[in-house]
Short mmCIF file of C-alpha atoms in Angstrom, two decimals:
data_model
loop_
_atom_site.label_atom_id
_atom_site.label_comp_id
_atom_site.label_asym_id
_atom_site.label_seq_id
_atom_site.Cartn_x
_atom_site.Cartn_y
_atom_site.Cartn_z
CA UNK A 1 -94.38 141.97 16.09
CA UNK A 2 -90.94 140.41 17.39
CA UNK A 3 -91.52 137.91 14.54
CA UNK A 4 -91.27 140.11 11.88
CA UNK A 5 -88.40 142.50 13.36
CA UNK A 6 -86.28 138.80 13.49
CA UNK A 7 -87.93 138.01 9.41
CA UNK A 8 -86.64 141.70 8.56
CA UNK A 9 -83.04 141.02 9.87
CA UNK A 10 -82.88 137.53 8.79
CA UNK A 11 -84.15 138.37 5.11
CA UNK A 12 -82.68 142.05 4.52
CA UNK A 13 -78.45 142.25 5.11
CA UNK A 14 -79.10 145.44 5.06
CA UNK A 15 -81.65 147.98 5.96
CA UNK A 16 -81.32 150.21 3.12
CA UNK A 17 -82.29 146.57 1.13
CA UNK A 18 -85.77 146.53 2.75
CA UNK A 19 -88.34 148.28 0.78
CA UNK A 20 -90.57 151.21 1.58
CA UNK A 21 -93.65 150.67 4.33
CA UNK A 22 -96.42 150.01 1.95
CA UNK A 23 -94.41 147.47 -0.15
CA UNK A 24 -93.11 146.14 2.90
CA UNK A 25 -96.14 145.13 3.92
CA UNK A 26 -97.65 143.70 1.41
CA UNK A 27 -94.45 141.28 1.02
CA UNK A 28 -94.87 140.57 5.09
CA UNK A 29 -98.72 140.34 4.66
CA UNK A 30 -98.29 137.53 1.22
CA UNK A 31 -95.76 135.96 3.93
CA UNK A 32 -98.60 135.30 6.13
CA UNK A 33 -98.02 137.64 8.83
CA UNK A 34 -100.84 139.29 10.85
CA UNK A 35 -101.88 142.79 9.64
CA UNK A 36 -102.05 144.36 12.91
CA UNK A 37 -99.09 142.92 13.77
CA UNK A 38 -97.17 144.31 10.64
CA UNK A 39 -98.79 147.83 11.50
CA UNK A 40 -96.98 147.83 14.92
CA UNK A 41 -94.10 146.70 13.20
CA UNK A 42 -93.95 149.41 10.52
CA UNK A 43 -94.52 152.11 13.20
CA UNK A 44 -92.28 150.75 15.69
CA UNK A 45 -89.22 149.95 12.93
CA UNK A 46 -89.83 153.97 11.43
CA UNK A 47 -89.65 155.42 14.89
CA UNK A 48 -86.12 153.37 15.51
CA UNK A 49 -85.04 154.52 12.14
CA UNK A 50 -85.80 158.31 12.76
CA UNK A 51 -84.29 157.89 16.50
CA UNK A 52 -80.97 156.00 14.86
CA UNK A 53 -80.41 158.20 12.31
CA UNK A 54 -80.99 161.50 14.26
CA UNK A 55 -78.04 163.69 15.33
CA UNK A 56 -77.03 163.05 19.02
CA UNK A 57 -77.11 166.44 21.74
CA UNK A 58 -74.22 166.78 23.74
CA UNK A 59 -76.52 165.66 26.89
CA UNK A 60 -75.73 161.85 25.32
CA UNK A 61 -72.00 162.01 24.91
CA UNK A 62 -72.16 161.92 28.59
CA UNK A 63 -69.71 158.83 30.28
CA UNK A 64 -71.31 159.34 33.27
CA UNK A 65 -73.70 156.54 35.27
CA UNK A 66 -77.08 155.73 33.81
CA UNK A 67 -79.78 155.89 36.79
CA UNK A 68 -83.10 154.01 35.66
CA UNK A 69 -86.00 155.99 36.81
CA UNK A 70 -88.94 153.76 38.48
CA UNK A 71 -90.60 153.81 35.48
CA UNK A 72 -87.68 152.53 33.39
CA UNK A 73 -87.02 149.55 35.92
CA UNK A 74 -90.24 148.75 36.13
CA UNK A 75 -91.17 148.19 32.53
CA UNK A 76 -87.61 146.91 31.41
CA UNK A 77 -86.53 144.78 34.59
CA UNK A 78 -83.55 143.88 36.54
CA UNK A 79 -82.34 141.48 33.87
CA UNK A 80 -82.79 143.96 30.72
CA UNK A 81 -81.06 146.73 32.23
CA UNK A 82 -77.94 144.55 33.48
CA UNK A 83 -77.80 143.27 29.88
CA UNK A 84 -77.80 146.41 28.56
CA UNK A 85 -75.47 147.60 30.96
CA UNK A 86 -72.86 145.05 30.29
CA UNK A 87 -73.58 145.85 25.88
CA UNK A 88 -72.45 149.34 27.24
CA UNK A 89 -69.73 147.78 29.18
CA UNK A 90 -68.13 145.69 26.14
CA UNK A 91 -68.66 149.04 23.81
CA UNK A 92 -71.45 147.29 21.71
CA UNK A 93 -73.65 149.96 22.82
CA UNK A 94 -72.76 153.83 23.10
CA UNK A 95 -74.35 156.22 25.56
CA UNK A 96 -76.95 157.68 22.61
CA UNK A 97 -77.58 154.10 22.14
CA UNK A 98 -78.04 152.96 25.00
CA UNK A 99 -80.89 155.49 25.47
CA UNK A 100 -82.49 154.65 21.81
CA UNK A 101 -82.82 150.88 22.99
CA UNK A 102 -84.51 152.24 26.22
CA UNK A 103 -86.96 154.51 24.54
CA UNK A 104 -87.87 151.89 21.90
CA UNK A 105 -87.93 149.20 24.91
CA UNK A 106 -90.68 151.39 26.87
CA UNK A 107 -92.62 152.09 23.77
CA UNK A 108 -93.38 148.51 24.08
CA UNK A 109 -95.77 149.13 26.45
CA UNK A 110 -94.90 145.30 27.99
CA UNK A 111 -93.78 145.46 31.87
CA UNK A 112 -91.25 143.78 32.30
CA UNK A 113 -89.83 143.51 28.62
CA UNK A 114 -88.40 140.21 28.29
CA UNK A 115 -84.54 139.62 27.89
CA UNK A 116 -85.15 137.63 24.39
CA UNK A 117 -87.28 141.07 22.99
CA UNK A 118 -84.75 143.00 24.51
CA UNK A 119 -82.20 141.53 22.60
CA UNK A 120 -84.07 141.49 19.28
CA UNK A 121 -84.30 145.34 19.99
CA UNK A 122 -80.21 145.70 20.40
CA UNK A 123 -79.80 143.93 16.60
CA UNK A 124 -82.54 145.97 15.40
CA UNK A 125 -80.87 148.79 16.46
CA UNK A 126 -77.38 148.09 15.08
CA UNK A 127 -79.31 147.05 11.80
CA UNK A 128 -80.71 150.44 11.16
CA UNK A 129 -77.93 151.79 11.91
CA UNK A 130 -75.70 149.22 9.78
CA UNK A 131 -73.58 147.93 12.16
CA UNK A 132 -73.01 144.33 12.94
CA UNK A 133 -72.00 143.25 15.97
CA UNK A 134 -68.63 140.61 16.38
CA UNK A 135 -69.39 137.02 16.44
CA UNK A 136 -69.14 136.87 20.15
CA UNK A 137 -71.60 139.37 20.21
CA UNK A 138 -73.82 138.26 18.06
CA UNK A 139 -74.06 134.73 19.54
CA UNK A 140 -75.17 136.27 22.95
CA UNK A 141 -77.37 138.54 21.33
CA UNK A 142 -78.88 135.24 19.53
CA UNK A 143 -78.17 132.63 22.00
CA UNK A 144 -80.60 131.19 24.29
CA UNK A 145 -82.74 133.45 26.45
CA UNK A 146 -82.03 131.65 29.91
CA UNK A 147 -84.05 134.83 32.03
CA UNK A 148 -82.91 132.47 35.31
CA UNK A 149 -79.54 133.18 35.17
CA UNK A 150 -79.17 136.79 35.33
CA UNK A 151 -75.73 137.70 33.67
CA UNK A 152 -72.96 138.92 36.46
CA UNK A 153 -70.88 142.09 35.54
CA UNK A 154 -67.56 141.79 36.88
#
């Protein structure tokens, strides 16, 4: 599924460029993409897009301290949740945001989600909601996945 959410960014500048569900796949399917795996894609990339373009509750406009639940920690990680701390940190990430990535992160249904997938999520994110991240940015968010080195807030 990852595939195609990195094909999607790389291919459409801009989401409202990508065409509807049942076009879309059949342009990811004559790509040669599996058609399971383009089903989880379409669901997964709608549910983002309904979640990004919904209007935040007051409850998210909160700049208070994000506690992870067990359940959140468990599936996302130590390293996913200090990299999305630090996106929240360096205002690439707003509080509504923040919780969008988590939600679509746990939908995964992967324990722990990987830093890489985690990532992928974050520009999918910004894409649907057209918003590009600076080229500092963007380079972590595409640089190398090294999960040994677990990034250091300071």
């Amino acid at each position: 599924m990852f595939d195609i959410l990195v094909y999607l960014y790389e291919t459409y500048y801009r989401p409202d460029a990508c065409p509807e569900p049942a076009a879309l796949a059949r342009k990811l399917s004559a790509v040669g993409f599996d058609d399971v795996e383009i089903s989880e894609a379409i669901v997964w990339l709608t549910d983002l897009t309904e979640m990004a373009g919904a209007e935040p509750s007051a409850a998210f406009s909160s700049s208070g301290t994000r506690f992870y639940v067990e359940q959140e920690v468990d599936a996302l990680g130590t390293a996913a949740i200090g990299f999305i701390q630090f996106l929240e940190s360096a205002k690439v990430l707003s509080p509504v945001q923040r919780e969008i990535v988590v939600e679509r992160a746990l939908a995964l249904e992967e324990s722990p989600v990987g830093l890489g997938r985690l990532k992928i999520i974050v520009l999918m994110l910004l894409w649907s909601q057209g918003k590009e991240p600076d080229a500092l940015m963007f380079d972590d968010l595409f640089g190398s996945d090294d999960e040994q080195a677990p990034r250091l807030l300071h």
